[in-house]
Short mmCIF file of C-alpha atoms in Angstrom, two decimals:
data_model
loop_
_atom_site.label_atom_id
_atom_site.label_comp_id
_atom_site.label_asym_id
_atom_site.label_seq_id
_atom_site.Cartn_x
_atom_site.Cartn_y
_atom_site.Cartn_z
CA UNK A 1 36.86 2.44 105.67
CA UNK A 2 35.44 2.33 102.08
CA UNK A 3 38.19 1.01 99.85
CA UNK A 4 39.16 3.29 96.70
CA UNK A 5 41.11 2.70 93.54
CA UNK A 6 42.46 5.97 91.19
CA UNK A 7 42.55 6.29 87.60
CA UNK A 8 43.58 9.27 85.08
CA UNK A 9 40.29 11.33 83.99
CA UNK A 10 39.15 10.37 80.89
CA UNK A 11 36.51 12.20 78.74
CA UNK A 12 33.89 9.51 79.64
CA UNK A 13 34.07 10.53 83.45
CA UNK A 14 32.45 13.93 82.43
CA UNK A 15 29.00 13.40 84.73
CA UNK A 16 30.97 12.67 87.86
CA UNK A 17 33.61 14.80 87.67
CA UNK A 18 30.86 17.47 87.07
CA UNK A 19 29.15 16.53 90.04
CA UNK A 20 31.96 16.69 92.47
CA UNK A 21 33.31 20.44 90.59
CA UNK A 22 29.76 21.79 91.53
CA UNK A 23 29.85 20.41 95.22
CA UNK A 24 32.94 21.66 95.99
CA UNK A 25 32.01 25.14 94.44
CA UNK A 26 28.80 24.65 96.19
CA UNK A 27 30.55 24.05 99.39
CA UNK A 28 32.45 27.19 98.87
CA UNK A 29 35.79 25.90 98.09
CA UNK A 30 37.70 28.27 96.21
CA UNK A 31 39.94 25.93 94.59
CA UNK A 32 39.87 21.99 94.28
CA UNK A 33 43.44 20.35 95.27
CA UNK A 34 44.66 17.90 93.05
CA UNK A 35 42.39 18.08 90.30
CA UNK A 36 44.47 20.26 87.93
CA UNK A 37 42.76 23.31 88.56
CA UNK A 38 39.08 22.13 87.90
CA UNK A 39 37.60 25.03 89.81
CA UNK A 40 38.89 27.22 87.05
CA UNK A 41 36.87 25.34 84.05
CA UNK A 42 33.18 24.80 83.75
CA UNK A 43 33.83 23.30 80.23
CA UNK A 44 35.16 19.56 80.69
CA UNK A 45 36.89 19.34 77.57
CA UNK A 46 39.14 22.39 78.43
CA UNK A 47 39.87 21.00 81.72
CA UNK A 48 40.85 17.74 79.92
CA UNK A 49 42.95 19.59 77.88
CA UNK A 50 44.92 21.47 80.99
CA UNK A 51 44.92 17.55 82.67
CA UNK A 52 47.03 16.47 79.08
CA UNK A 53 48.99 19.69 79.52
CA UNK A 54 50.01 18.77 82.90
CA UNK A 55 50.77 15.04 81.65
CA UNK A 56 53.11 16.13 78.86
CA UNK A 57 54.41 19.41 80.32
CA UNK A 58 58.38 19.16 80.15
CA UNK A 59 60.58 19.17 83.30
CA UNK A 60 62.52 22.84 83.83
CA UNK A 61 63.35 24.58 87.01
CA UNK A 62 59.80 26.22 86.65
CA UNK A 63 57.71 23.47 85.57
CA UNK A 64 56.71 20.01 86.23
CA UNK A 65 54.98 16.83 84.84
CA UNK A 66 52.22 16.32 86.91
CA UNK A 67 49.60 13.47 86.54
CA UNK A 68 46.15 13.89 87.95
CA UNK A 69 43.75 10.70 89.26
CA UNK A 70 40.25 10.54 90.20
CA UNK A 71 39.81 8.30 93.45
CA UNK A 72 36.58 6.32 93.14
CA UNK A 73 34.75 4.54 95.85
CA UNK A 74 34.85 0.90 94.86
CA UNK A 75 31.64 -0.37 96.48
CA UNK A 76 29.46 2.31 94.36
CA UNK A 77 31.95 4.09 92.04
CA UNK A 78 31.40 7.12 93.30
CA UNK A 79 33.74 9.96 92.86
CA UNK A 80 34.77 11.08 96.16
CA UNK A 81 38.61 13.10 95.72
CA UNK A 82 40.91 14.39 93.35
CA UNK A 83 45.06 13.82 93.81
CA UNK A 84 47.58 15.02 91.75
CA UNK A 85 51.48 13.49 91.84
CA UNK A 86 53.88 16.38 90.63
CA UNK A 87 57.24 14.73 89.32
CA UNK A 88 59.65 17.31 90.65
CA UNK A 89 59.26 20.61 92.55
CA UNK A 90 59.66 23.78 90.61
CA UNK A 91 60.30 27.35 92.11
CA UNK A 92 56.65 28.50 92.44
CA UNK A 93 56.45 25.63 94.50
CA UNK A 94 58.70 25.46 96.96
CA UNK A 95 57.38 28.12 98.67
CA UNK A 96 54.16 26.62 99.28
CA UNK A 97 53.19 23.46 97.40
CA UNK A 98 54.63 19.94 97.00
CA UNK A 99 54.62 16.56 95.07
CA UNK A 100 51.20 16.12 96.14
CA UNK A 101 48.10 17.67 96.41
CA UNK A 102 44.53 16.20 97.40
CA UNK A 103 40.95 17.23 97.99
CA UNK A 104 37.75 14.89 99.14
CA UNK A 105 34.36 16.03 97.78
CA UNK A 106 32.99 17.83 101.27
CA UNK A 107 30.08 14.94 101.41
CA UNK A 108 32.79 11.95 101.91
CA UNK A 109 35.38 13.89 104.13
CA UNK A 110 36.44 12.61 107.73
CA UNK A 111 35.71 8.89 106.24
CA UNK A 112 39.20 7.84 105.22
CA UNK A 113 39.64 8.46 101.87
CA UNK A 114 42.17 11.31 101.86
CA UNK A 115 44.49 8.75 103.77
CA UNK A 116 43.72 5.75 101.16
CA UNK A 117 44.36 7.99 98.18
CA UNK A 118 47.89 9.27 99.52
CA UNK A 119 48.86 6.11 100.57
CA UNK A 120 48.47 4.84 96.82
CA UNK A 121 49.64 7.95 95.32
CA UNK A 122 52.96 7.54 97.54
CA UNK A 123 53.64 4.09 96.27
CA UNK A 124 53.87 5.75 92.66
CA UNK A 125 55.88 8.21 93.58
CA UNK A 126 58.25 5.61 94.94
CA UNK A 127 57.81 4.01 91.30
CA UNK A 128 59.19 7.40 89.74
CA UNK A 129 62.42 7.29 91.93
CA UNK A 130 61.04 9.92 94.28
CA UNK A 131 63.18 9.10 97.55
CA UNK A 132 61.39 12.18 99.46
CA UNK A 133 57.97 13.57 99.26
CA UNK A 134 57.21 16.95 99.97
CA UNK A 135 53.49 17.74 100.93
CA UNK A 136 52.30 20.86 102.38
CA UNK A 137 48.97 21.95 104.03
CA UNK A 138 47.52 25.19 105.11
CA UNK A 139 48.11 25.60 109.37
CA UNK A 140 44.57 25.17 110.18
CA UNK A 141 43.66 22.40 108.10
CA UNK A 142 44.39 19.57 110.81
CA UNK A 143 42.48 16.81 108.90
CA UNK A 144 44.96 16.97 106.45
CA UNK A 145 48.15 17.19 108.58
CA UNK A 146 46.53 14.60 110.31
CA UNK A 147 46.63 12.50 107.01
CA UNK A 148 50.18 13.33 105.94
CA UNK A 149 51.18 12.24 109.17
CA UNK A 150 49.18 8.87 109.15
CA UNK A 151 50.99 7.86 106.10
CA UNK A 152 54.32 8.35 107.56
CA UNK A 153 54.79 12.13 106.67
CA UNK A 154 56.99 14.15 109.32
CA UNK A 155 56.57 17.63 110.20
CA UNK A 156 59.16 20.09 108.69
CA UNK A 157 58.10 23.68 109.00
CA UNK A 158 55.49 26.08 109.19
#
């Protein structure tokens, strides 16, 4: 498995982020999980503003602070995925959602990147003081289910 490293998005990441976004959308993805809504933003500056808002959102019953990360492959610095860590689970995410959302670009799937990304973010969650983390996936998404289980997850409910 190739090694990855996670970094917070910065303005100088525009080119790889836009290429990643295009690949996901061209593959028919309706949303790009773990990306702080990247699929909604054609303009990089607007997306970065949303990332900043999420980093600084107050934690309330209906909102939470969220840290977004870009996952780069170490050997060639290719952006392979996005992952987001939410500090709490606000009411809207208790039905569908959780502390962590992630996506691997279509051309890099089934190579172990999601597992590597999730393991790194689980360490960050522990540093935040989270003793239990909730992660959801679509029922049909066997790859995500297997990633969650490979990282120590336990099936809760459907």
